């Protein structure tokens, strides 16, 4: 389970002022169930970092949490990256089309002109908000949420299932960017350059995307052709000197 693995990776970094919801995994009869405690957060009111709605709203409003996110990113070799606010842009296009249709059907009178002025002001305000959103950069994947609790004053991080960059997607695989991710061990120890955690997601569909793709492909090639063979060789050597299989140092 990526989320449990990534929570453990963040916890091991021991970042000051950061709190994570208590999470555990129950395994029985071939099934796994992950349970997470409810954090004392209040949705959009406590959200200070990330997007809860697929990019329609992107927040980066707390210098304290920005510093926390930077420490997480540098611990795991993640690159700060711009965010594509696709949700807001699609909503804006839809509203523009509806506005054009309405203008074609309405008579050109004083009332219509007044309504058009109001709609123009509203649209202009949304364009300014979208521009502000599009200019934001994040250290973490866009759908990871950072909250400043109004109940206990602590900073919480939730929804970390996409904490690390995705491996290059396979042909005809639609959800690889959600589940096939680099492991913390590789990112911390072997990855030679920071990689955007949104590298293959729609959040990362912005200018410079191809360069970020190349960084991920280089890392994947390095993983497959250098790190994995080295790990296999080490495991063979360790197994040769082990008394039994249970003594082998294998992590989850």
Coordinates of C-alpha atoms in Angstrom, one line a residue:
X1 CA 0.0 0.0 0.0
X2 CA 1.6 3.2 -1.2
X3 CA -0.1 5.5 1.3
X4 CA 1.1 3.5 4.4
X5 CA 4.6 3.1 2.9
X6 CA 4.8 6.9 2.3
X7 CA 3.4 7.8 5.7
X8 CA 6.2 5.7 7.2
X9 CA 8.8 7.5 5.0
X10 CA 7.6 10.9 6.0
X11 CA 7.4 9.9 9.7
X12 CA 11.0 8.6 9.6
X13 CA 12.2 12.0 8.4
X14 CA 11.1 13.5 11.8
X15 CA 10.1 16.9 10.4
X16 CA 9.3 19.5 13.1
X17 CA 5.7 20.8 13.4
X18 CA 4.3 18.2 11.0
X19 CA 1.6 15.7 12.2
X20 CA 0.3 12.7 10.4
X21 CA -3.0 10.9 11.1
X22 CA -2.6 7.6 12.9
X23 CA -2.8 4.8 10.3
X24 CA -2.5 1.0 10.5
X25 CA -3.0 -1.9 8.2
X26 CA -4.9 -5.1 9.1
X27 CA -4.1 -8.2 7.1
X28 CA -6.2 -11.3 7.3
X29 CA -7.2 -14.2 5.1
X30 CA -5.5 -12.7 2.1
X31 CA -7.1 -9.3 2.4
X32 CA -5.6 -5.9 3.6
X33 CA -7.6 -3.2 5.3
X34 CA -6.1 0.2 5.9
X35 CA -7.6 2.3 8.7
X36 CA -6.8 6.0 9.4
X37 CA -7.8 8.1 12.3
X38 CA -9.9 11.2 11.6
X39 CA -7.7 14.3 11.8
X40 CA -9.0 17.5 13.5
X41 CA -9.3 19.4 10.2
X42 CA -12.3 21.3 8.6
X43 CA -12.1 20.9 4.9
X44 CA -11.4 24.1 2.9
X45 CA -11.4 26.2 6.1
X46 CA -8.2 24.5 7.4
X47 CA -6.6 23.7 3.9
X48 CA -3.4 25.7 3.4
X49 CA -1.6 23.6 0.8
X50 CA -2.5 21.5 -2.2
X51 CA -5.8 20.9 -4.0
X52 CA -8.9 19.0 -2.7
X53 CA -10.9 19.3 -6.0
X54 CA -8.7 18.0 -8.9
X55 CA -7.1 21.4 -9.4
X56 CA -10.1 23.8 -9.4
X57 CA -8.6 25.2 -6.2
X58 CA -4.8 25.2 -5.5
X59 CA -3.6 26.6 -2.2
X60 CA -0.2 27.6 -0.9
X61 CA -1.1 30.0 1.8
X62 CA 1.1 29.2 4.8
X63 CA 4.9 30.0 4.9
X64 CA 5.2 27.5 7.7
X65 CA 3.6 24.6 5.8
X66 CA 5.6 25.7 2.7
X67 CA 8.8 25.1 4.7
X68 CA 7.5 21.7 5.9
X69 CA 6.7 20.7 2.3
X70 CA 10.1 21.8 1.2
X71 CA 11.8 19.6 3.9
X72 CA 9.7 16.6 2.8
X73 CA 10.6 17.2 -0.8
X74 CA 14.3 17.6 -0.2
X75 CA 14.4 14.5 2.0
X76 CA 12.8 12.5 -0.8
X77 CA 14.5 14.3 -3.7
X78 CA 11.3 15.8 -5.1
X79 CA 11.4 18.9 -7.4
X80 CA 9.3 22.0 -6.9
X81 CA 7.0 22.3 -10.0
X82 CA 4.3 24.4 -11.5
X83 CA 0.7 23.2 -11.4
X84 CA -1.8 22.9 -14.3
X85 CA -5.1 24.1 -13.0
X86 CA -7.2 22.0 -15.4
X87 CA -10.3 22.0 -13.4
X88 CA -10.6 25.8 -13.3
X89 CA -9.7 26.1 -16.9
X90 CA -12.4 23.6 -18.0
X91 CA -15.0 25.3 -15.9
X92 CA -14.0 28.7 -17.4
X93 CA -14.4 27.4 -20.9
X94 CA -17.8 25.9 -20.1
X95 CA -19.0 29.2 -18.7
X96 CA -17.7 31.1 -21.7
X97 CA -19.7 28.9 -24.1
X98 CA -22.8 29.3 -22.0
X99 CA -22.3 33.1 -22.0
X100 CA -22.0 33.2 -25.9
X101 CA -25.2 31.1 -26.3
X102 CA -27.0 33.4 -23.9
X103 CA -25.8 36.5 -25.8
X104 CA -27.1 35.1 -29.1
X105 CA -30.6 34.5 -27.7
X106 CA -31.1 37.8 -25.8
X107 CA -32.2 41.1 -27.3
X108 CA -29.7 44.0 -27.5
X109 CA -31.3 46.3 -25.0
X110 CA -30.1 48.3 -22.0
X111 CA -30.9 45.5 -19.6
X112 CA -28.8 43.1 -21.6
X113 CA -25.9 45.5 -21.7
X114 CA -26.0 45.8 -18.0
X115 CA -26.0 42.1 -17.5
X116 CA -23.1 41.7 -19.9
X117 CA -21.1 44.2 -17.9
X118 CA -21.7 42.3 -14.8
X119 CA -20.8 39.0 -16.4
X120 CA -17.7 40.6 -17.8
X121 CA -16.6 41.7 -14.3
X122 CA -17.3 38.3 -12.9
X123 CA -15.4 36.6 -15.7
X124 CA -12.5 39.0 -15.3
X125 CA -12.4 38.2 -11.6
X126 CA -12.3 34.4 -12.4
X127 CA -9.5 35.0 -14.9
X128 CA -7.5 36.8 -12.3
X129 CA -8.1 33.9 -9.8
X130 CA -7.2 31.3 -12.4
X131 CA -4.0 33.2 -13.3
X132 CA -3.0 33.3 -9.7
X133 CA -3.6 29.6 -9.4
X134 CA -1.7 28.8 -12.5
X135 CA 1.3 30.7 -11.2
X136 CA 1.5 28.6 -8.1
X137 CA 4.3 26.1 -7.6
X138 CA 4.2 23.2 -5.1
X139 CA 6.9 20.9 -3.6
X140 CA 4.5 18.0 -3.3
X141 CA 2.0 16.3 -5.6
X142 CA -1.0 18.7 -6.1
X143 CA -3.6 16.4 -4.6
X144 CA -1.7 16.0 -1.3
X145 CA -3.4 18.2 1.3
X146 CA -1.8 20.2 4.0
X147 CA -4.0 21.5 6.8
X148 CA -3.6 24.0 9.6
X149 CA -6.1 22.8 12.2
X150 CA -8.4 25.4 13.8
X151 CA -9.0 22.9 16.6
X152 CA -5.6 22.2 18.0
X153 CA -3.4 24.6 15.9
X154 CA -1.2 21.8 14.4
X155 CA -0.2 21.2 10.8
X156 CA -1.5 17.9 9.3
X157 CA -0.6 16.2 6.0
X158 CA -3.2 13.8 4.4
X159 CA -3.8 11.9 1.2
X160 CA -0.2 11.0 0.5
X161 CA -0.8 8.0 -1.8
X162 CA 0.9 10.0 -4.7
X163 CA 3.8 11.3 -2.6
X164 CA 6.6 10.1 -5.0
X165 CA 6.9 10.4 -8.8
X166 CA 5.3 7.8 -11.0
X167 CA 7.3 5.3 -13.1
X168 CA 7.1 5.9 -16.8
X169 CA 3.6 4.7 -17.8
X170 CA 3.1 1.5 -19.8
X171 CA 1.3 1.4 -23.1
X172 CA -2.5 1.3 -22.8
X173 CA -2.3 1.6 -18.9
X174 CA -4.5 4.4 -17.7
X175 CA -3.8 4.5 -14.0
X176 CA 0.0 3.8 -13.8
X177 CA 0.6 7.3 -12.5
X178 CA -1.6 6.5 -9.4
X179 CA 0.0 3.2 -8.4
X180 CA 3.4 2.5 -10.0
X181 CA 5.6 4.9 -8.2
X182 CA 9.3 5.1 -7.2
X183 CA 10.1 3.8 -3.8
X184 CA 11.4 6.0 -1.0
X185 CA 14.6 4.0 -0.8
X186 CA 15.5 4.8 -4.4
X187 CA 14.6 8.4 -4.2
X188 CA 16.6 9.1 -1.1
X189 CA 19.7 7.1 -1.9
X190 CA 20.1 6.5 -5.6
X191 CA 18.2 9.1 -7.6
X192 CA 20.6 11.6 -9.1
X193 CA 18.3 14.5 -9.7
X194 CA 15.1 15.8 -8.1
X195 CA 11.9 14.6 -10.0
X196 CA 8.5 16.3 -10.0
X197 CA 5.9 14.1 -8.1
X198 CA 3.3 15.3 -10.8
X199 CA 5.6 14.3 -13.7
X200 CA 3.1 12.0 -15.5
X201 CA -0.2 13.4 -14.1
X202 CA -2.4 16.0 -15.6
X203 CA -1.3 18.4 -12.8
X204 CA 2.1 18.4 -14.4
X205 CA 0.8 19.2 -18.0
X206 CA 2.5 22.6 -18.2
X207 CA 5.4 24.2 -20.0
X208 CA 8.6 22.2 -19.6
X209 CA 6.7 18.9 -19.2
X210 CA 8.9 17.0 -21.7
X211 CA 12.1 17.9 -19.8
X212 CA 10.5 16.6 -16.6
X213 CA 9.5 13.4 -18.4
X214 CA 13.2 12.9 -19.4
X215 CA 14.3 13.2 -15.8
X216 CA 11.9 10.5 -14.8
X217 CA 12.9 8.2 -17.7
X218 CA 16.6 8.7 -16.9
X219 CA 15.9 7.7 -13.3
X220 CA 13.9 4.7 -14.3
X221 CA 16.7 3.6 -16.7
X222 CA 19.2 4.0 -13.8
X223 CA 16.9 2.0 -11.5
X224 CA 16.5 -0.9 -13.9
X225 CA 20.1 -1.1 -15.3
X226 CA 22.2 -0.1 -12.2
X227 CA 20.3 -0.2 -8.9
X228 CA 18.3 -3.4 -9.4
X229 CA 21.2 -5.6 -10.6
X230 CA 23.3 -4.2 -7.7
X231 CA 20.5 -5.1 -5.2
X232 CA 20.2 -8.6 -6.7
X233 CA 23.9 -9.2 -6.4
X234 CA 23.9 -8.0 -2.8
X235 CA 20.9 -10.2 -2.0
X236 CA 22.6 -13.3 -3.4
X237 CA 25.7 -12.6 -1.3
X238 CA 23.6 -12.1 1.8
X239 CA 21.5 -15.2 1.1
X240 CA 24.7 -17.3 0.7
X241 CA 25.7 -16.4 4.3
X242 CA 22.2 -16.6 5.9
X243 CA 21.2 -19.5 8.1
X244 CA 17.6 -19.4 6.9
X245 CA 15.2 -17.3 4.8
X246 CA 13.7 -15.5 7.9
X247 CA 17.1 -13.9 8.6
X248 CA 17.2 -12.1 5.3
X249 CA 16.8 -8.3 5.6
X250 CA 13.8 -7.8 3.4
X251 CA 11.5 -4.8 3.9
X252 CA 7.9 -4.3 2.8

